[in-house]
PDB file of C-alpha atoms in Angstrom:
ATOM      1  CA  MET T   1      91.617   3.910  86.074  1.00 58.00           C
ATOM      2  CA  ARG T   2      88.873   6.573  85.713  1.00 68.00           C
ATOM      3  CA  LYS T   3      89.805   8.189  89.008  1.00 70.00           C
ATOM      4  CA  ASP T   4      93.441   8.703  87.818  1.00 74.00           C
ATOM      5  CA  LYS T   5      92.298  10.400  84.598  1.00 75.00           C
ATOM      6  CA  LYS T   6      90.027  12.756  86.558  1.00 77.00           C
ATOM      7  CA  LYS T   7      92.780  13.580  89.024  1.00 75.00           C
ATOM      8  CA  ARG T   8      95.183  14.380  86.182  1.00 77.00           C
ATOM      9  CA  ARG T   9      92.695  16.536  84.364  1.00 77.00           C
ATOM     10  CA  LEU T  10      91.925  18.386  87.624  1.00 76.00           C
ATOM     11  CA  LEU T  11      95.637  18.808  88.340  1.00 73.00           C
ATOM     12  CA  LEU T  12      96.240  20.074  84.771  1.00 74.00           C
ATOM     13  CA  ARG T  13      93.378  22.527  84.998  1.00 77.00           C
ATOM     14  CA  SER T  14      94.636  23.783  88.324  1.00 71.00           C
ATOM     15  CA  ILE T  15      98.097  24.328  86.891  1.00 76.00           C
ATOM     16  CA  ILE T  16      96.787  26.189  83.892  1.00 76.00           C
ATOM     17  CA  LEU T  17      94.721  28.424  86.177  1.00 71.00           C
ATOM     18  CA  VAL T  18      97.640  29.221  88.386  1.00 70.00           C
ATOM     19  CA  VAL T  19      99.810  30.063  85.376  1.00 69.00           C
ATOM     20  CA  LEU T  20      97.054  32.189  83.900  1.00 69.00           C
ATOM     21  CA  PHE T  21      96.447  34.098  87.105  1.00 67.00           C
ATOM     22  CA  SER T  22     100.197  34.610  87.520  1.00 63.00           C
ATOM     23  CA  LEU T  23     100.529  36.012  84.071  1.00 65.00           C
ATOM     24  CA  VAL T  24      97.547  38.396  84.557  1.00 67.00           C
ATOM     25  CA  GLY T  25      98.880  39.465  88.001  1.00 65.00           C
ATOM     26  CA  TYR T  26     102.321  40.128  86.464  1.00 56.00           C
ATOM     27  CA  ALA T  27     100.775  42.144  83.641  1.00 59.00           C
ATOM     28  CA  LEU T  28      98.771  44.293  86.075  1.00 59.00           C
ATOM     29  CA  TYR T  29     101.848  44.814  88.272  1.00 53.00           C
ATOM     30  CA  GLN T  30     103.879  46.004  85.277  1.00 51.00           C
ATOM     31  CA  ASN T  31     101.092  48.346  84.234  1.00 52.00           C
ATOM     32  CA  PHE T  32     100.649  49.889  87.732  1.00 52.00           C
ATOM     33  CA  ASN T  33     104.422  50.075  88.335  1.00 49.00           C
ATOM     34  CA  SER T  34     105.359  51.406  85.044  1.00 54.00           C
ATOM     35  CA  ASP T  35     108.263  53.799  84.784  1.00 66.00           C
ATOM     36  CA  LYS T  36     106.513  55.475  81.866  1.00 82.00           C
ATOM     37  CA  GLY T  37     104.765  58.801  82.167  1.00 85.00           C
ATOM     38  CA  PRO T  38     105.371  61.697  84.601  1.00 89.00           C
ATOM     39  CA  LYS T  39     105.134  61.234  88.368  1.00 94.00           C
ATOM     40  CA  LEU T  40     104.278  63.565  91.223  1.00 91.00           C
ATOM     41  CA  LYS T  41     106.783  66.398  91.627  1.00 93.00           C
ATOM     42  CA  ASP T  42     108.125  65.811  88.079  1.00 94.00           C
ATOM     43  CA  THR T  43     108.137  68.763  85.617  1.00 95.00           C
ATOM     44  CA  ALA T  44     105.176  68.227  83.387  1.00 97.00           C
ATOM     45  CA  PRO T  45     106.273  67.137  79.918  1.00 96.00           C
ATOM     46  CA  ASN T  46     105.747  70.012  77.520  1.00 97.00           C
ATOM     47  CA  PHE T  47     103.566  69.427  74.443  1.00 97.00           C
ATOM     48  CA  GLU T  48     102.265  71.404  71.504  1.00 97.00           C
ATOM     49  CA  LEU T  49      98.717  70.731  70.239  1.00 97.00           C
ATOM     50  CA  GLU T  50      96.136  72.543  68.216  1.00 96.00           C
ATOM     51  CA  ASN T  51      93.078  73.989  69.705  1.00 96.00           C
ATOM     52  CA  LEU T  52      89.639  73.971  67.979  1.00 95.00           C
ATOM     53  CA  LYS T  53      90.581  77.093  65.950  1.00 94.00           C
ATOM     54  CA  GLY T  54      93.727  75.409  64.579  1.00 94.00           C
ATOM     55  CA  GLU T  55      96.037  77.508  66.800  1.00 96.00           C
ATOM     56  CA  LYS T  56      99.075  75.853  68.420  1.00 97.00           C
ATOM     57  CA  VAL T  57      99.239  75.823  72.141  1.00 96.00           C
ATOM     58  CA  GLN T  58     102.243  74.759  74.280  1.00 97.00           C
ATOM     59  CA  LEU T  59     102.042  73.836  77.979  1.00 97.00           C
ATOM     60  CA  LYS T  60     105.253  75.670  78.758  1.00 96.00           C
ATOM     61  CA  ASP T  61     103.632  78.976  77.766  1.00 96.00           C
ATOM     62  CA  LEU T  62     101.354  78.560  80.844  1.00 96.00           C
ATOM     63  CA  ARG T  63     104.248  78.488  83.283  1.00 96.00           C
ATOM     64  CA  GLY T  64     103.349  80.765  86.262  1.00 97.00           C
ATOM     65  CA  LYS T  65      99.727  79.544  86.246  1.00 97.00           C
ATOM     66  CA  VAL T  66      98.141  76.538  88.001  1.00 98.00           C
ATOM     67  CA  VAL T  67      97.052  74.253  85.120  1.00 98.00           C
ATOM     68  CA  LEU T  68      94.561  71.425  85.011  1.00 98.00           C
ATOM     69  CA  VAL T  69      95.415  69.056  82.106  1.00 98.00           C
ATOM     70  CA  ASN T  70      92.411  66.800  81.656  1.00 98.00           C
ATOM     71  CA  PHE T  71      92.373  63.908  79.134  1.00 98.00           C
ATOM     72  CA  TRP T  72      88.930  63.066  77.890  1.00 97.00           C
ATOM     73  CA  GLY T  73      86.668  61.853  75.075  1.00 97.00           C
ATOM     74  CA  THR T  74      83.104  62.824  73.902  1.00 96.00           C
ATOM     75  CA  TRP T  75      81.986  59.137  74.278  1.00 95.00           C
ATOM     76  CA  CYS T  76      83.212  58.979  77.938  1.00 96.00           C
ATOM     77  CA  LYS T  77      80.180  59.219  80.390  1.00 97.00           C
ATOM     78  CA  PRO T  78      82.374  60.062  83.461  1.00 97.00           C
ATOM     79  CA  CYS T  79      84.103  62.785  81.356  1.00 97.00           C
ATOM     80  CA  GLU T  80      80.699  64.241  80.460  1.00 96.00           C
ATOM     81  CA  LYS T  81      79.618  64.243  84.121  1.00 97.00           C
ATOM     82  CA  GLU T  82      82.712  66.113  85.273  1.00 97.00           C
ATOM     83  CA  MET T  83      82.728  68.813  82.505  1.00 97.00           C
ATOM     84  CA  PRO T  84      80.320  71.154  84.353  1.00 97.00           C
ATOM     85  CA  ALA T  85      82.566  71.001  87.482  1.00 97.00           C
ATOM     86  CA  ILE T  86      85.612  71.904  85.365  1.00 98.00           C
ATOM     87  CA  GLN T  87      83.706  74.723  83.674  1.00 98.00           C
ATOM     88  CA  THR T  88      82.654  76.098  87.027  1.00 97.00           C
ATOM     89  CA  ALA T  89      86.253  75.866  88.358  1.00 98.00           C
ATOM     90  CA  TYR T  90      87.519  77.591  85.189  1.00 98.00           C
ATOM     91  CA  GLU T  91      85.207  80.509  85.726  1.00 97.00           C
ATOM     92  CA  LYS T  92      85.721  80.654  89.517  1.00 97.00           C
ATOM     93  CA  TYR T  93      89.485  80.509  89.636  1.00 97.00           C
ATOM     94  CA  GLY T  94      90.534  81.973  86.300  1.00 96.00           C
ATOM     95  CA  ASP T  95      91.351  85.332  87.634  1.00 96.00           C
ATOM     96  CA  GLN T  96      93.537  83.750  90.265  1.00 97.00           C
ATOM     97  CA  GLY T  97      95.869  82.250  87.715  1.00 97.00           C
ATOM     98  CA  PHE T  98      94.097  78.925  87.098  1.00 98.00           C
ATOM     99  CA  GLU T  99      93.996  77.510  83.560  1.00 98.00           C
ATOM    100  CA  VAL T 100      92.310  74.450  82.042  1.00 98.00           C
ATOM    101  CA  ILE T 101      93.717  72.375  79.176  1.00 98.00           C
ATOM    102  CA  ALA T 102      91.158  69.721  78.124  1.00 98.00           C
ATOM    103  CA  ILE T 103      92.936  67.287  75.809  1.00 98.00           C
ATOM    104  CA  ASN T 104      90.546  65.285  73.660  1.00 97.00           C
ATOM    105  CA  ILE T 105      91.984  61.994  72.591  1.00 96.00           C
ATOM    106  CA  GLN T 106      91.883  61.048  68.944  1.00 93.00           C
ATOM    107  CA  GLN T 107      88.541  62.518  67.803  1.00 95.00           C
ATOM    108  CA  SER T 108      87.793  64.857  64.971  1.00 93.00           C
ATOM    109  CA  ASN T 109      87.714  68.598  65.287  1.00 93.00           C
ATOM    110  CA  PHE T 110      84.073  68.491  64.185  1.00 94.00           C
ATOM    111  CA  GLN T 111      82.996  65.979  66.891  1.00 94.00           C
ATOM    112  CA  VAL T 112      84.781  67.852  69.656  1.00 96.00           C
ATOM    113  CA  LYS T 113      83.600  71.301  68.510  1.00 96.00           C
ATOM    114  CA  LYS T 114      79.978  70.174  68.374  1.00 96.00           C
ATOM    115  CA  TYR T 115      80.226  68.555  71.830  1.00 96.00           C
ATOM    116  CA  ILE T 116      81.820  71.653  73.406  1.00 96.00           C
ATOM    117  CA  GLN T 117      79.264  74.063  71.821  1.00 96.00           C
ATOM    118  CA  GLN T 118      76.218  71.917  72.844  1.00 96.00           C
ATOM    119  CA  ARG T 119      77.445  72.083  76.462  1.00 95.00           C
ATOM    120  CA  GLY T 120      78.382  75.748  76.497  1.00 96.00           C
ATOM    121  CA  LEU T 121      81.966  75.052  77.596  1.00 97.00           C
ATOM    122  CA  THR T 122      84.457  77.845  77.332  1.00 97.00           C
ATOM    123  CA  PHE T 123      87.709  76.398  78.573  1.00 97.00           C
ATOM    124  CA  PRO T 124      90.523  75.614  76.064  1.00 97.00           C
ATOM    125  CA  VAL T 125      90.246  72.250  74.353  1.00 97.00           C
ATOM    126  CA  LEU T 126      93.191  70.740  72.494  1.00 97.00           C
ATOM    127  CA  LEU T 127      93.224  67.833  70.102  1.00 97.00           C
ATOM    128  CA  ASP T 128      95.575  64.895  70.518  1.00 97.00           C
ATOM    129  CA  GLN T 129      94.832  63.412  67.119  1.00 94.00           C
ATOM    130  CA  ASP T 130      97.434  60.723  67.136  1.00 95.00           C
ATOM    131  CA  GLY T 131      97.375  59.955  70.842  1.00 95.00           C
ATOM    132  CA  SER T 132     101.062  60.825  71.268  1.00 96.00           C
ATOM    133  CA  ILE T 133     100.474  63.187  74.254  1.00 97.00           C
ATOM    134  CA  LYS T 134      98.217  60.588  75.921  1.00 97.00           C
ATOM    135  CA  ASP T 135     100.988  58.056  75.537  1.00 96.00           C
ATOM    136  CA  GLU T 136     103.616  60.440  76.790  1.00 96.00           C
ATOM    137  CA  TYR T 137     101.574  61.030  79.955  1.00 97.00           C
ATOM    138  CA  ASP T 138     100.876  57.249  80.177  1.00 96.00           C
ATOM    139  CA  VAL T 139      97.158  57.807  80.217  1.00 96.00           C
ATOM    140  CA  TYR T 140      95.321  54.504  79.954  1.00 92.00           C
ATOM    141  CA  LYS T 141      92.132  55.515  81.690  1.00 95.00           C
ATOM    142  CA  ILE T 142      89.944  58.534  81.015  1.00 96.00           C
ATOM    143  CA  PRO T 143      89.139  60.910  82.505  1.00 97.00           C
ATOM    144  CA  SER T 144      92.640  61.475  83.745  1.00 97.00           C
ATOM    145  CA  SER T 145      93.748  64.719  85.237  1.00 98.00           C
ATOM    146  CA  PHE T 146      97.136  66.267  86.017  1.00 98.00           C
ATOM    147  CA  PHE T 147      97.316  69.289  88.334  1.00 98.00           C
ATOM    148  CA  ILE T 148     100.428  71.381  87.537  1.00 98.00           C
ATOM    149  CA  ASP T 149     101.707  74.086  89.899  1.00 97.00           C
ATOM    150  CA  ARG T 150     103.037  77.509  88.874  1.00 97.00           C
ATOM    151  CA  GLU T 151     106.595  76.128  88.549  1.00 97.00           C
ATOM    152  CA  GLY T 152     105.414  73.457  86.071  1.00 97.00           C
ATOM    153  CA  LYS T 153     105.642  70.532  88.526  1.00 97.00           C
ATOM    154  CA  ILE T 154     102.877  67.918  88.757  1.00 97.00           C
ATOM    155  CA  SER T 155     101.263  68.246  92.158  1.00 97.00           C
ATOM    156  CA  LYS T 156      98.435  65.792  91.748  1.00 97.00           C
ATOM    157  CA  ILE T 157      97.412  63.020  89.399  1.00 97.00           C
ATOM    158  CA  TYR T 158      93.839  61.730  89.414  1.00 97.00           C
ATOM    159  CA  GLU T 159      92.182  59.066  87.399  1.00 96.00           C
ATOM    160  CA  GLY T 160      88.376  59.031  87.150  1.00 96.00           C
ATOM    161  CA  GLU T 161      85.499  61.449  87.372  1.00 96.00           C
ATOM    162  CA  MET T 162      86.063  64.458  89.611  1.00 96.00           C
ATOM    163  CA  ASP T 163      83.217  66.239  91.409  1.00 94.00           C
ATOM    164  CA  GLU T 164      83.060  69.963  92.081  1.00 95.00           C
ATOM    165  CA  ARG T 165      84.027  69.659  95.758  1.00 96.00           C
ATOM    166  CA  GLU T 166      87.132  67.561  95.033  1.00 95.00           C
ATOM    167  CA  LEU T 167      88.175  69.815  92.181  1.00 96.00           C
ATOM    168  CA  ASN T 168      87.825  73.014  94.210  1.00 96.00           C
ATOM    169  CA  THR T 169      89.777  71.478  97.092  1.00 96.00           C
ATOM    170  CA  TRP T 170      92.606  70.410  94.844  1.00 96.00           C
ATOM    171  CA  ILE T 171      92.788  73.726  92.994  1.00 97.00           C
ATOM    172  CA  GLU T 172      92.803  75.719  96.211  1.00 96.00           C
ATOM    173  CA  GLU T 173      95.668  73.589  97.625  1.00 96.00           C
ATOM    174  CA  ILE T 174      97.839  74.464  94.664  1.00 96.00           C
ATOM    175  CA  LEU T 175      96.787  78.163  94.180  1.00 95.00           C
TER     176      LEU T 175
END
């Protein structure tokens, strides 16, 4: 009798685990195969956000330039590690028609301004206060970067920390 109970419990646990793993797998599949957000070769969705001075900036106004749109946060260590590489690229390629738009996600102007000043960063920083642009671009991991060509099409999407070598390679491919 005891062996039957143990077998039933083991079978029930096995069924529960199979169902649980199936649900997790399905959720991951849906997330990675989402139709949300822009894809490679799509026209980058336009947005209008305020910079740290309170001025409105629209992506469409940068048409004709190669643009790196980088989503980040001050609390994100990989974001912090890639900032010097972005700054170097901004300085190196700016006269060749390269622009950076660093979009901070849902932090205060004060926090972001202090962070930028402490690190001596000079590229444009925009504030996505309500997270709507992050959602439109379907960003669920930061840092996330979108490389946009001169015609406004997305030529590369990269999630994670970029190093200077990768960044330079990708910019030079688009320029």
